XYZ file of C-alpha atoms in Angstrom:
603
model
C 23.833 161.131 197.581
C 25.994 159.201 199.471
C 29.669 159.234 199.509
C 29.903 155.395 198.092
C 27.224 156.546 195.082
C 29.624 159.468 194.267
C 32.275 157.438 194.324
C 31.312 154.917 191.764
C 29.524 157.485 189.467
C 32.732 159.680 189.464
C 34.529 156.388 188.163
C 32.477 155.780 185.736
C 32.896 159.185 184.334
C 36.277 158.623 184.288
C 36.045 154.957 182.760
C 34.044 156.443 179.951
C 36.290 159.340 179.211
C 39.409 157.276 179.061
C 37.449 155.161 176.318
C 36.238 158.099 174.395
C 39.589 159.474 174.074
C 42.643 158.525 171.202
C 45.513 157.588 172.394
C 48.338 160.383 170.938
C 51.280 157.720 170.743
C 49.679 155.107 169.693
C 50.484 153.408 172.982
C 47.175 153.410 174.832
C 44.169 150.843 174.462
C 42.497 150.555 171.474
C 38.717 151.209 170.826
C 36.663 148.574 168.485
C 34.815 149.228 165.452
C 35.220 150.463 162.027
C 36.079 154.350 162.897
C 39.260 153.001 164.785
C 39.952 150.879 161.818
C 39.930 153.857 159.574
C 42.637 156.355 161.796
C 44.920 153.332 162.163
C 44.588 153.107 158.032
C 45.869 156.988 157.641
C 48.277 156.932 160.245
C 50.302 153.904 158.535
C 49.803 155.289 155.155
C 51.310 158.512 156.903
C 54.652 156.932 157.921
C 54.758 154.367 155.553
C 53.550 151.215 157.642
C 51.232 148.460 156.274
C 47.374 149.192 156.723
C 46.072 148.147 160.263
C 44.284 144.886 159.991
C 42.317 144.939 163.167
C 44.216 142.332 165.524
C 44.621 144.529 168.442
C 46.449 141.970 170.718
C 48.545 140.822 168.489
C 49.968 144.447 168.019
C 49.898 145.477 171.136
C 52.208 141.994 171.777
C 54.480 143.831 169.044
C 54.989 147.353 169.636
C 55.638 146.373 173.812
C 58.804 144.137 172.663
C 59.676 147.321 169.456
C 62.402 149.456 169.799
C 63.994 152.405 167.277
C 66.219 155.015 167.834
C 68.741 157.819 166.353
C 72.038 156.839 168.188
C 73.855 160.472 167.346
C 70.704 162.073 167.915
C 70.429 165.372 165.773
C 72.955 165.564 162.780
C 73.520 168.857 160.660
C 75.196 169.438 157.330
C 76.205 172.117 154.681
C 73.538 172.625 151.854
C 75.084 170.608 149.182
C 76.996 168.065 150.892
C 75.327 164.603 152.317
C 74.641 163.906 155.759
C 74.411 159.863 157.772
C 71.733 159.697 159.295
C 72.151 156.454 161.888
C 69.278 154.320 162.819
C 68.481 151.957 165.157
C 65.506 149.564 165.023
C 64.296 146.507 166.462
C 62.340 145.375 163.336
C 61.120 146.894 160.080
C 61.087 150.907 160.664
C 60.174 153.530 158.364
C 62.434 156.912 158.991
C 60.248 160.364 158.090
C 62.492 163.024 156.850
C 60.966 166.553 157.054
C 57.046 166.839 156.390
C 54.841 168.194 153.778
C 55.033 171.777 155.619
C 58.701 171.290 155.106
C 58.272 171.502 150.965
C 60.390 168.178 151.354
C 58.903 164.846 152.367
C 60.993 161.615 152.236
C 60.501 158.184 154.076
C 62.744 155.552 154.141
C 61.643 152.398 155.033
C 64.196 149.770 156.551
C 64.098 145.650 156.784
C 64.757 143.280 159.866
C 66.293 145.049 162.797
C 69.794 146.440 163.417
C 71.498 149.756 162.946
C 71.221 150.856 159.368
C 72.867 153.998 157.968
C 71.030 156.484 155.592
C 72.849 158.556 153.229
C 71.351 161.693 152.358
C 72.949 164.403 149.025
C 71.264 167.875 150.068
C 72.925 168.698 146.843
C 70.926 166.315 144.825
C 67.716 166.335 146.045
C 66.496 168.313 142.899
C 65.975 165.083 141.124
C 62.707 163.323 140.783
C 63.994 159.853 141.921
C 64.914 159.700 145.441
C 67.542 156.928 144.996
C 69.313 159.749 143.245
C 69.973 161.287 146.567
C 69.495 158.902 149.102
C 71.410 155.472 149.846
C 70.090 153.275 151.991
C 67.034 151.589 152.415
C 64.249 152.139 150.135
C 63.098 155.396 149.729
C 59.543 157.317 148.506
C 59.452 160.809 147.913
C 55.363 162.535 148.810
C 56.183 165.585 147.586
C 57.442 167.232 144.212
C 61.236 167.213 143.305
C 62.692 170.854 144.356
C 63.566 172.985 142.150
C 66.896 173.721 143.974
C 69.255 171.773 147.047
C 67.718 171.064 149.769
C 67.405 174.278 151.591
C 68.563 175.532 155.258
C 66.179 174.166 157.394
C 65.425 172.276 160.906
C 63.906 168.926 159.286
C 62.093 166.849 161.747
C 63.522 163.240 161.683
C 61.008 160.290 162.871
C 61.422 156.653 163.212
C 58.195 154.177 163.369
C 58.796 150.375 164.144
C 55.313 148.547 163.872
C 53.237 151.770 162.907
C 54.700 153.531 166.264
C 56.862 156.383 167.042
C 59.275 155.697 168.516
C 61.957 158.079 168.167
C 62.699 161.501 166.797
C 65.390 164.271 166.275
C 66.514 167.240 163.602
C 68.088 167.480 160.556
C 69.472 170.644 160.524
C 70.557 171.894 156.719
C 73.302 175.002 157.266
C 74.320 177.447 155.034
C 76.768 177.426 152.672
C 79.962 179.189 154.296
C 82.592 181.491 152.008
C 84.546 179.673 149.594
C 88.461 180.952 149.730
C 90.970 180.329 147.358
C 94.912 180.623 148.089
C 98.058 181.162 146.360
C 101.035 178.468 146.835
C 103.623 176.815 145.134
C 105.392 173.519 144.792
C 108.426 172.563 143.166
C 108.534 170.991 139.684
C 109.620 167.928 139.876
C 106.366 167.172 142.332
C 104.615 164.236 140.832
C 101.082 164.969 141.658
C 99.695 161.713 139.826
C 101.342 159.673 142.045
C 98.858 160.886 144.861
C 95.743 160.814 142.975
C 93.409 158.541 145.660
C 95.659 157.566 147.764
C 93.509 158.947 150.970
C 90.341 157.848 152.339
C 86.862 158.178 150.669
C 88.320 158.651 147.282
C 90.653 161.913 148.531
C 94.071 162.226 147.480
C 97.006 161.653 149.746
C 97.981 165.226 149.819
C 100.263 164.593 153.078
C 103.698 165.509 150.555
C 102.021 167.652 148.851
C 101.387 169.583 152.133
C 105.113 168.792 153.189
C 106.372 170.578 149.827
C 104.423 173.566 149.232
C 104.794 177.205 150.390
C 102.533 180.183 150.066
C 103.461 182.441 147.275
C 101.943 183.757 144.138
C 105.376 184.264 142.154
C 106.146 181.220 140.352
C 109.188 180.398 138.496
C 108.585 178.702 135.335
C 108.240 174.794 135.407
C 107.267 175.225 138.728
C 103.178 174.048 140.324
C 101.040 177.092 140.705
C 99.181 175.528 143.235
C 95.604 176.749 144.170
C 94.231 176.027 147.483
C 90.499 176.035 147.780
C 88.634 176.063 151.188
C 85.413 174.738 150.076
C 81.789 174.642 152.176
C 79.165 172.293 150.399
C 81.078 171.190 147.276
C 82.427 167.717 148.292
C 79.472 165.592 146.333
C 79.784 168.524 143.312
C 83.332 168.178 143.354
C 84.374 165.916 140.268
C 88.057 165.467 140.413
C 88.519 164.079 136.793
C 86.405 166.799 135.277
C 86.162 170.423 136.337
C 85.158 172.577 133.628
C 81.887 173.462 134.275
C 79.789 171.356 132.429
C 77.092 169.127 133.162
C 79.554 166.031 134.220
C 81.487 169.016 135.910
C 78.433 169.321 138.292
C 78.771 172.930 137.065
C 82.519 173.563 138.851
C 84.651 174.789 136.849
C 88.711 175.913 137.702
C 90.569 177.722 135.450
C 93.981 179.595 134.940
C 93.111 182.827 132.900
C 95.760 185.376 131.250
C 94.758 188.839 132.960
C 96.261 191.284 130.652
C 97.220 189.462 127.064
C 97.927 192.455 125.238
C 95.763 194.108 122.033
C 94.535 191.582 119.672
C 95.335 188.540 121.780
C 92.905 186.224 123.217
C 93.913 185.180 126.691
C 95.612 182.149 127.298
C 93.135 179.523 129.335
C 94.109 176.430 131.483
C 91.671 174.921 132.176
C 91.257 172.222 135.397
C 91.407 168.570 133.955
C 91.013 169.768 130.241
C 94.935 168.653 129.723
C 97.525 167.313 131.994
C 99.024 170.431 132.878
C 95.991 171.101 135.602
C 95.630 168.253 138.350
C 92.933 168.270 140.890
C 93.856 166.608 144.362
C 90.920 166.880 146.718
C 91.049 166.435 150.514
C 87.127 166.697 151.556
C 87.642 165.458 154.469
C 89.243 168.471 155.306
C 86.895 170.715 153.326
C 89.555 171.696 150.888
C 90.972 170.577 147.851
C 94.232 171.452 145.789
C 94.645 172.383 141.825
C 98.331 172.035 140.327
C 99.052 173.592 137.225
C 102.303 172.708 135.613
C 103.597 175.869 134.075
C 106.552 174.266 132.153
C 104.958 174.600 128.846
C 103.585 178.057 129.612
C 105.215 180.891 127.583
C 107.012 183.959 129.169
C 106.636 187.033 127.913
C 108.829 190.342 128.051
C 106.506 192.619 129.593
C 105.580 191.233 133.402
C 101.996 192.206 133.347
C 101.261 189.895 130.803
C 102.845 186.813 132.540
C 99.994 187.412 135.045
C 97.377 184.873 135.801
C 94.550 184.425 137.852
C 92.877 181.359 139.180
C 89.190 180.945 139.799
C 86.585 178.715 140.839
C 83.116 179.111 139.132
C 79.910 177.650 139.942
C 77.745 177.127 136.529
C 73.862 177.300 136.424
C 74.576 173.145 136.205
C 75.789 173.109 139.691
C 72.500 174.011 141.176
C 73.951 176.459 143.492
C 74.216 179.517 141.870
C 71.122 181.351 139.594
C 74.102 181.832 136.977
C 77.506 182.115 136.353
C 79.320 182.799 139.510
C 82.979 183.188 140.852
C 83.079 181.600 144.478
C 86.940 182.153 144.717
C 89.753 183.518 143.142
C 93.711 184.344 143.371
C 96.415 185.297 141.094
C 99.963 183.800 139.423
C 102.584 185.855 138.390
C 105.132 183.843 136.091
C 108.969 184.526 136.101
C 111.817 182.600 133.958
C 114.089 180.914 136.223
C 117.091 182.341 137.705
C 119.769 181.058 139.662
C 122.594 182.493 141.031
C 126.240 180.642 142.498
C 129.205 181.691 144.516
C 131.502 180.136 146.683
C 130.920 180.596 150.317
C 134.150 182.807 150.810
C 136.596 183.234 147.563
C 136.942 180.847 144.700
C 140.637 180.383 146.052
C 140.910 177.327 147.905
C 144.064 177.211 150.282
C 145.275 173.534 151.559
C 144.896 175.254 155.643
C 141.793 176.212 154.657
C 138.751 173.465 155.952
C 138.402 170.621 153.791
C 134.696 171.247 153.273
C 134.245 174.014 150.249
C 131.113 175.723 150.945
C 129.071 177.013 148.285
C 125.889 179.203 148.802
C 123.309 180.504 145.978
C 120.015 181.773 145.529
C 116.908 181.439 143.177
C 113.406 181.896 142.302
C 112.370 178.257 142.030
C 110.436 177.136 144.235
C 111.396 176.080 148.138
C 111.754 172.450 148.643
C 113.155 172.373 144.909
C 116.441 170.166 145.005
C 119.276 171.304 142.877
C 122.154 169.353 141.825
C 126.014 171.598 142.526
C 128.978 169.957 140.085
C 132.573 170.692 140.752
C 134.884 169.029 137.670
C 138.163 169.413 136.430
C 139.399 167.598 133.499
C 142.917 168.125 134.598
C 145.162 164.781 134.386
C 144.060 164.139 138.083
C 140.386 164.638 136.726
C 137.308 164.586 138.840
C 133.672 165.238 139.081
C 132.172 165.928 142.532
C 128.600 166.858 143.476
C 126.543 168.019 145.849
C 123.128 168.672 146.956
C 120.982 171.806 147.965
C 117.728 172.062 148.716
C 115.695 175.920 148.606
C 114.914 177.086 151.716
C 111.797 179.644 151.717
C 113.687 182.342 151.659
C 115.182 181.297 147.982
C 118.687 180.719 149.277
C 120.226 177.708 149.265
C 123.908 175.978 150.514
C 125.920 173.284 149.898
C 129.419 171.791 150.261
C 132.199 169.650 148.664
C 135.033 167.657 150.691
C 138.296 168.174 148.622
C 140.268 166.388 151.077
C 140.893 163.582 148.915
C 141.123 166.058 145.549
C 144.460 166.482 143.816
C 145.420 170.331 144.655
C 147.124 172.604 142.003
C 144.198 172.647 139.640
C 141.626 174.546 138.699
C 137.899 173.241 138.642
C 134.731 174.590 137.476
C 131.519 174.989 139.341
C 128.088 175.200 138.488
C 124.485 174.620 139.177
C 123.179 171.330 136.948
C 120.409 173.053 134.497
C 121.629 176.387 135.092
C 125.250 176.273 133.302
C 125.368 179.846 131.596
C 124.049 181.750 134.596
C 126.083 179.889 137.567
C 129.517 178.675 135.646
C 132.861 180.248 137.573
C 136.068 178.864 138.404
C 137.285 177.768 141.079
C 141.496 177.096 142.220
C 142.762 174.527 144.385
C 145.839 175.625 145.636
C 148.570 173.276 145.654
C 151.250 173.551 149.254
C 152.989 176.863 148.630
C 155.503 178.074 151.278
C 156.452 180.948 150.907
C 158.207 184.265 153.429
C 159.035 187.950 152.154
C 161.369 190.243 154.649
C 161.642 193.817 153.494
C 164.263 196.409 153.997
C 164.094 198.283 157.901
C 165.219 200.033 160.688
C 165.167 198.212 163.771
C 165.223 200.673 166.651
C 164.110 197.350 169.427
C 164.986 193.587 169.731
C 162.808 192.594 166.820
C 162.948 192.594 162.744
C 159.635 192.731 161.146
C 158.646 189.802 158.624
C 156.005 190.742 155.853
C 154.376 188.637 155.159
C 154.649 184.745 155.257
C 152.818 181.424 154.030
C 153.528 178.779 155.790
C 151.242 174.937 154.415
C 151.821 173.173 157.801
C 152.895 175.505 160.113
C 156.391 176.496 161.777
C 158.904 179.050 162.491
C 160.522 181.789 160.489
C 164.386 181.634 161.828
C 166.729 184.363 161.197
C 170.363 184.078 160.064
C 173.165 186.460 159.674
C 175.760 186.139 156.726
C 177.521 183.572 158.372
C 174.620 181.482 159.007
C 174.052 181.677 162.477
C 170.629 182.094 163.944
C 170.445 185.312 165.383
C 166.333 184.911 166.062
C 162.691 183.884 165.642
C 159.183 184.130 165.287
C 157.117 182.562 167.580
C 154.770 179.498 166.717
C 152.967 180.293 163.535
C 149.759 178.209 162.701
C 149.405 176.609 158.881
C 147.872 179.420 156.595
C 149.088 183.201 155.719
C 150.313 185.822 158.107
C 151.399 189.350 157.860
C 153.462 191.516 159.753
C 155.159 188.454 162.216
C 157.580 189.605 164.677
C 160.615 187.745 164.976
C 162.720 188.335 167.810
C 166.444 188.550 168.346
C 168.362 186.412 170.471
C 170.972 188.905 170.724
C 171.747 193.008 170.404
C 172.592 194.162 167.006
C 174.638 197.364 166.245
C 176.113 196.997 162.715
C 174.135 197.489 159.770
C 173.700 193.857 157.935
C 171.913 191.364 155.639
C 169.440 189.382 157.480
C 167.962 185.882 155.973
C 164.409 184.829 156.776
C 163.934 181.241 156.139
C 161.047 178.554 157.189
C 161.216 175.645 159.419
C 158.772 173.084 160.344
C 157.634 173.065 164.128
C 158.930 170.098 166.246
C 156.733 167.798 168.434
C 153.648 169.925 170.041
C 154.198 173.259 167.586
C 158.098 173.623 169.719
C 160.408 175.441 167.869
C 163.299 172.836 167.134
C 166.622 174.438 166.278
C 167.363 171.516 164.006
C 164.141 171.303 161.959
C 164.426 171.094 158.759
C 163.370 174.148 156.561
C 160.918 174.519 153.817
C 161.827 174.239 150.607
C 160.024 174.621 146.810
C 162.267 172.337 144.175
C 164.919 171.830 145.701
C 165.666 175.508 147.038
C 165.386 176.936 150.764
C 162.742 178.819 151.277
C 164.047 182.443 152.160
C 164.349 185.910 151.470
C 166.699 188.850 152.513
C 167.127 192.045 153.445
C 169.307 194.665 154.288
C 168.588 195.469 158.120
C 169.582 198.746 160.268
C 170.516 198.474 163.802
C 171.139 201.524 165.835
C 174.964 201.934 167.062
C 176.803 200.610 170.321
C 176.826 202.508 172.925
C 180.202 204.290 173.230
C 181.746 204.309 176.937
C 183.688 208.089 177.395
C 185.714 209.531 180.547
C 184.174 211.116 183.863
C 185.566 214.904 183.250
C 187.525 215.848 186.094
C 185.999 219.174 187.864
C 187.406 222.448 187.972
C 187.255 223.807 191.557
C 185.836 227.010 191.616
C 186.297 229.256 194.734
C 183.471 229.795 196.750
C 182.586 232.033 199.583
C 183.502 230.767 202.780
C 180.339 230.591 204.878
C 179.636 232.205 207.955
C 180.685 229.543 210.819
C 177.642 228.491 212.757
C 178.705 228.596 216.299
C 178.594 224.949 217.597
C 179.924 224.306 221.124
C 183.585 223.392 221.082
C 184.685 220.107 223.678
C 187.994 220.137 224.736
C 189.854 217.028 224.734
C 192.418 215.880 226.547
C 195.667 214.582 223.612
C 196.820 211.046 224.425
C 200.712 210.776 225.387
C 202.680 209.892 223.103
C 204.161 206.530 223.159
C 208.049 205.923 223.220
C 208.766 204.944 219.363
C 206.910 206.219 215.910
C 204.186 204.169 215.203
C 205.474 204.658 211.449
C 207.780 202.652 209.611
C 209.331 204.694 207.034
C 212.924 205.579 208.004
C 213.783 209.862 207.906
C 216.253 210.443 205.317
C 219.643 212.522 206.519
C 218.462 215.378 205.302
C 215.261 215.610 207.041
C 217.342 214.499 209.799
C 219.590 217.732 209.896
C 216.784 219.879 209.506
C 214.892 218.498 212.123
C 217.988 219.058 214.312
C 218.290 223.064 212.898
C 214.666 223.457 213.578
C 215.245 222.414 216.980
C 218.164 224.103 217.705
C 216.343 227.659 216.691
C 213.227 226.794 218.746
C 215.683 226.556 221.757
C 217.746 229.965 221.111
C 214.443 231.756 220.462
C 212.607 230.171 223.881
C 216.734 231.097 225.634
C 216.205 234.952 224.525
C 212.595 234.954 225.868
C 211.827 237.133 229.072
């Protein structure tokens, strides 16, 4: 056989094989005949497309231009939640979810072209009518209804346009995660009804609640016990208007139950949405919801153990997510009577030289962020009522301040927290300016005199005067306020015991001492005090005693070299200006004669 014959034979064989093969994707050329028509009819039935009409040419032209896809690719959902599947298609399309091998076979017919969304509620897949759990398109369920919500699995997604498969993806149904609960508290002034339905997709506006609530299980009666639940797979089951566990509540129940009612007593129970005392604020976009229990109407018993409540989320059989009644999450709360304490930050007596701001502090078991009103009231002739707001901090403390600059002094005022008068009321004294000085009897050993105490409203000096009114000393500048053990320096030394008077005088410019400055007075009387001050006696001048000569042994002469000097010749006249008396002259002459006679008798 020649090479050409061999090539022809091979080409014919390949052509025959190609003509006999069945196209997998439906894009290959179709073979004629009744058998091919029957195969197309089966495919059409499988995907929900119209049966094949035998027009091969028209079908091929349409499929060449058709398109379909899942723009977001694979999608996932938690069992019990709903999922949105986006489908883009150029013409009428059929979307298949699952199949017979999954025990769940659903097709959804989409008309026209464009991008559509199919919303599948995995919790409601137990319904016989697929329209109960599918939103978007025309759904057909090809398998019996499920006994339980769609189970976790990877389900095939397929889109067909004009009977041809155009794209596939995966729908992953994940198991439900753990449901957790936390204890929080919120101020009794919070109004949950104002925030219902204020968020997206019927969620509540939980922002204001999140900004005011704090973690904690101890709740003062009148505040809100807030149960925060982090959910998984409950977003379509949650009926914010009914959480009683009934069919209308989709089998979800939230209640607050007394844990220890005592013997022969039924526990008190407060069920969510069963009364106005419990409100639900869903935030399912973030897989959470809040249950707020208003405790203002809850009795407080004397035994603390009977004021403990268990808050629980229960899934009943109606939910389809539990075989029976099962607690999904729980937490506890301890209720207490409200308590508030209040006191001035420093002292209940306020002096004029102190800061004009009068600060008070307190503590309470009220919920953090609670707004309290502190009041200061006087009914004296110059009556006043001052109000100050205080916000409870997370540790239970609070503080406020009053501006006293414009208030009349010399009066008493009542201080308390509004709504808590019995436990917070107390008296505050607003002292009027009252200058005083006190000096005590003393003995001074130096140059300063001690002043026991001084109270000076506007600053000044202590001036010391003697009995004649002369100033003998003063202190350094004293700032407004109270002072103790003030030292006043004497201007001159004093040596006699005497009465000294201490006066208060006002300062001059720039807090300097001004001898002519006015003195403080009260009711027309000079502010002063007197005391007996003893000084040491003045030192006495004494003559220096004459020393008596005492005979002492003549010390041995130290042999020093002797220098002989030639005496000067006497001058003719004496240098003395004093004349000799006659007696002295006669004695001198007699002495000279005797000396000459002695010299004459010598050999």
